[in-house]
Short mmCIF file of C-alpha atoms in Angstrom, two decimals:
data_model
loop_
_atom_site.label_atom_id
_atom_site.label_comp_id
_atom_site.label_asym_id
_atom_site.label_seq_id
_atom_site.Cartn_x
_atom_site.Cartn_y
_atom_site.Cartn_z
CA UNK A 1 -12.75 14.63 9.59
CA UNK A 2 -10.36 11.98 11.08
CA UNK A 3 -9.43 11.55 14.82
CA UNK A 4 -5.51 12.12 16.71
CA UNK A 5 -4.43 8.91 16.91
CA UNK A 6 -6.26 7.65 14.28
CA UNK A 7 -4.28 6.07 11.19
CA UNK A 8 -4.38 7.22 7.79
CA UNK A 9 -2.65 6.26 4.72
CA UNK A 10 -1.68 9.16 3.02
CA UNK A 11 -0.09 8.81 -0.32
CA UNK A 12 3.20 7.80 -0.86
CA UNK A 13 4.11 8.49 2.72
CA UNK A 14 1.76 5.59 3.71
CA UNK A 15 0.14 3.92 7.08
CA UNK A 16 0.27 7.75 9.02
CA UNK A 17 -1.48 8.55 12.59
CA UNK A 18 -2.72 11.56 13.22
CA UNK A 19 -0.86 13.21 15.50
CA UNK A 20 -2.56 17.31 15.71
CA UNK A 21 -5.40 18.69 13.73
CA UNK A 22 -4.09 22.88 14.26
CA UNK A 23 -3.48 26.02 12.21
CA UNK A 24 0.22 26.51 11.29
CA UNK A 25 2.06 29.58 12.34
CA UNK A 26 4.46 29.73 9.65
CA UNK A 27 5.19 32.54 7.00
CA UNK A 28 2.60 32.45 3.81
CA UNK A 29 0.38 29.96 5.36
CA UNK A 30 -3.48 30.86 5.89
CA UNK A 31 -3.22 30.91 9.91
CA UNK A 32 -6.76 29.99 9.79
CA UNK A 33 -6.87 26.76 7.77
CA UNK A 34 -6.71 23.97 10.01
CA UNK A 35 -3.99 21.21 9.10
CA UNK A 36 -3.71 17.42 9.50
CA UNK A 37 -0.20 17.17 11.32
CA UNK A 38 0.64 13.11 10.35
CA UNK A 39 3.45 10.99 11.20
CA UNK A 40 3.93 7.88 8.89
CA UNK A 41 4.71 4.89 10.81
CA UNK A 42 7.25 3.17 8.70
CA UNK A 43 8.89 6.48 8.01
CA UNK A 44 11.28 7.22 10.89
CA UNK A 45 12.07 11.21 11.41
CA UNK A 46 9.06 12.02 8.92
CA UNK A 47 6.40 14.90 9.28
CA UNK A 48 3.19 15.46 7.00
CA UNK A 49 0.86 18.17 6.95
CA UNK A 50 -2.78 17.80 5.56
CA UNK A 51 -4.80 20.82 4.78
CA UNK A 52 -8.13 19.42 6.46
CA UNK A 53 -10.11 21.02 3.63
CA UNK A 54 -7.93 18.91 0.50
CA UNK A 55 -10.23 16.51 -1.29
CA UNK A 56 -10.96 13.50 0.31
CA UNK A 57 -9.00 10.79 -2.36
CA UNK A 58 -5.59 12.28 -0.17
CA UNK A 59 -6.14 10.80 2.63
CA UNK A 60 -8.19 7.07 3.13
CA UNK A 61 -9.09 5.35 6.86
CA UNK A 62 -7.14 2.11 6.58
CA UNK A 63 -8.75 -0.59 6.10
CA UNK A 64 -10.44 -2.44 8.65
CA UNK A 65 -9.63 -6.41 10.31
CA UNK A 66 -12.43 -8.12 8.16
CA UNK A 67 -11.39 -5.80 4.63
CA UNK A 68 -7.83 -7.01 5.86
CA UNK A 69 -8.81 -10.91 5.89
CA UNK A 70 -10.66 -10.98 2.93
CA UNK A 71 -7.60 -9.28 0.90
CA UNK A 72 -5.31 -11.99 2.00
CA UNK A 73 -8.07 -15.06 1.56
CA UNK A 74 -7.79 -13.47 -2.17
CA UNK A 75 -4.75 -13.04 -3.29
CA UNK A 76 -4.89 -16.55 -5.03
CA UNK A 77 -7.56 -14.43 -7.18
CA UNK A 78 -6.53 -11.49 -7.83
CA UNK A 79 -6.65 -10.46 -10.79
CA UNK A 80 -3.18 -10.27 -13.16
CA UNK A 81 -2.47 -6.37 -14.44
CA UNK A 82 -2.49 -6.96 -18.67
CA UNK A 83 1.36 -5.82 -19.10
CA UNK A 84 1.47 -6.30 -23.12
CA UNK A 85 4.34 -3.62 -23.57
CA UNK A 86 7.68 -3.65 -21.17
CA UNK A 87 7.37 -0.23 -22.15
CA UNK A 88 4.28 0.27 -20.63
CA UNK A 89 5.00 -1.45 -17.52
CA UNK A 90 6.10 1.38 -15.63
CA UNK A 91 2.93 3.33 -16.15
CA UNK A 92 0.07 0.61 -15.58
CA UNK A 93 2.33 0.20 -12.28
CA UNK A 94 2.28 4.38 -11.71
CA UNK A 95 -1.47 4.59 -11.85
CA UNK A 96 -2.02 1.44 -9.48
CA UNK A 97 0.33 2.83 -6.78
CA UNK A 98 -1.38 6.16 -7.05
CA UNK A 99 -4.71 4.93 -6.64
CA UNK A 100 -4.07 4.38 -2.93
CA UNK A 101 -6.50 0.58 -3.34
CA UNK A 102 -5.10 -2.21 -1.53
CA UNK A 103 -6.69 -4.41 -4.42
CA UNK A 104 -4.69 -2.54 -6.80
CA UNK A 105 -1.53 -2.87 -5.42
CA UNK A 106 -1.97 -6.80 -4.41
CA UNK A 107 -2.49 -6.68 -8.28
CA UNK A 108 0.85 -5.34 -8.45
CA UNK A 109 3.14 -7.72 -6.36
CA UNK A 110 1.52 -10.27 -7.47
CA UNK A 111 1.92 -9.75 -11.60
CA UNK A 112 5.36 -9.35 -10.85
CA UNK A 113 6.06 -11.72 -8.59
CA UNK A 114 4.35 -14.59 -11.59
CA UNK A 115 6.63 -12.85 -13.95
CA UNK A 116 9.64 -12.79 -12.20
CA UNK A 117 8.82 -16.99 -11.95
CA UNK A 118 8.49 -17.14 -15.57
CA UNK A 119 12.09 -14.90 -16.49
CA UNK A 120 13.81 -16.93 -13.36
CA UNK A 121 12.74 -20.28 -15.46
CA UNK A 122 13.87 -18.63 -18.32
CA UNK A 123 17.47 -17.39 -16.82
CA UNK A 124 16.35 -13.81 -17.38
CA UNK A 125 16.91 -11.64 -13.47
CA UNK A 126 14.21 -9.52 -13.25
CA UNK A 127 13.61 -6.34 -14.39
CA UNK A 128 14.59 -3.04 -12.74
CA UNK A 129 11.43 -1.27 -13.11
CA UNK A 130 9.31 -4.81 -11.68
CA UNK A 131 11.72 -4.71 -8.94
CA UNK A 132 11.58 -1.01 -7.90
CA UNK A 133 7.61 -0.87 -8.04
CA UNK A 134 7.32 -4.31 -6.32
CA UNK A 135 9.02 -3.04 -3.46
CA UNK A 136 6.94 -0.10 -3.04
CA UNK A 137 3.82 -2.33 -3.72
CA UNK A 138 4.84 -4.62 -0.68
CA UNK A 139 5.67 -1.94 1.26
CA UNK A 140 2.36 -0.06 0.93
CA UNK A 141 0.01 -2.99 0.83
CA UNK A 142 1.89 -4.92 3.78
CA UNK A 143 2.26 -1.43 6.19
CA UNK A 144 -2.00 -1.63 5.79
CA UNK A 145 -2.39 -4.80 6.46
CA UNK A 146 -0.17 -4.66 9.57
CA UNK A 147 -1.68 -1.73 11.24
CA UNK A 148 -5.33 -3.22 10.22
CA UNK A 149 -4.35 -6.95 11.20
CA UNK A 150 -2.44 -5.90 14.38
CA UNK A 151 0.70 -7.58 13.09
CA UNK A 152 4.49 -5.85 13.11
CA UNK A 153 5.41 -4.66 9.04
CA UNK A 154 7.55 -8.16 8.89
CA UNK A 155 4.85 -10.76 9.92
CA UNK A 156 2.43 -9.91 7.09
CA UNK A 157 4.82 -11.28 4.38
CA UNK A 158 4.72 -14.77 6.28
CA UNK A 159 0.83 -14.40 7.43
CA UNK A 160 -0.11 -14.23 3.73
CA UNK A 161 2.41 -17.10 2.49
CA UNK A 162 0.35 -18.93 5.23
CA UNK A 163 -2.45 -18.43 4.59
CA UNK A 164 -2.23 -19.13 0.48
CA UNK A 165 -0.21 -22.21 1.20
CA UNK A 166 -3.92 -23.13 3.93
CA UNK A 167 -6.04 -22.33 0.52
CA UNK A 168 -4.39 -24.32 -2.07
CA UNK A 169 -4.21 -27.68 0.40
CA UNK A 170 -7.97 -27.21 1.10
CA UNK A 171 -8.65 -27.39 -2.87
CA UNK A 172 -6.14 -30.58 -3.09
#
C-alpha cells in the first residue's frame, strides 16, 4: 500500500503524488471501496482516482536515486528496439510505453534518436510516429528521473547529456 505524500507512477498520467486514501461519495460507486486520490506532477489541474485494490501493475513506486543514476549511466548501452517495418513501429513503441518501465522508455528514446540522426543525414524528416512517441517516452522517463534525482524536469535532459559526454571521455 502507498502512503499519502508518496510519489507513484500511474500509467499515462506519469508521476503522481498520493494526495489522499479515502472512499468516494459518488453515485454508482461502492461506498466501502478505498481509492488513492492522485495528483499528476506534470499535468496541472488533473486528478486520478485508482482503487487501492486495483491490479499491482496499475501503480508502482518511482524508482530510487541509485537506480535512476544507474539507468542514466547506462543510457549509451541501452539496447535498441528492433523495428523491421515502419508499419510496426507504432505497435512496438506502444508496448514499450505501456510497460511502465524506465528501461523500455529509454529504449524508445535511444532508438528514435538514432533513427532521427539517420533520416536527417539522408535529408529526410523524422516520421510523425517517431516524433510523437519520442515526446511521450521523454515525458515519462524524464518526469520520473526528475523526481528520483531531485532535479527539475527541464534539468534532466542536460544531466543525461553531461553523463553521456563524461562516459565517452573515459573511453577515449
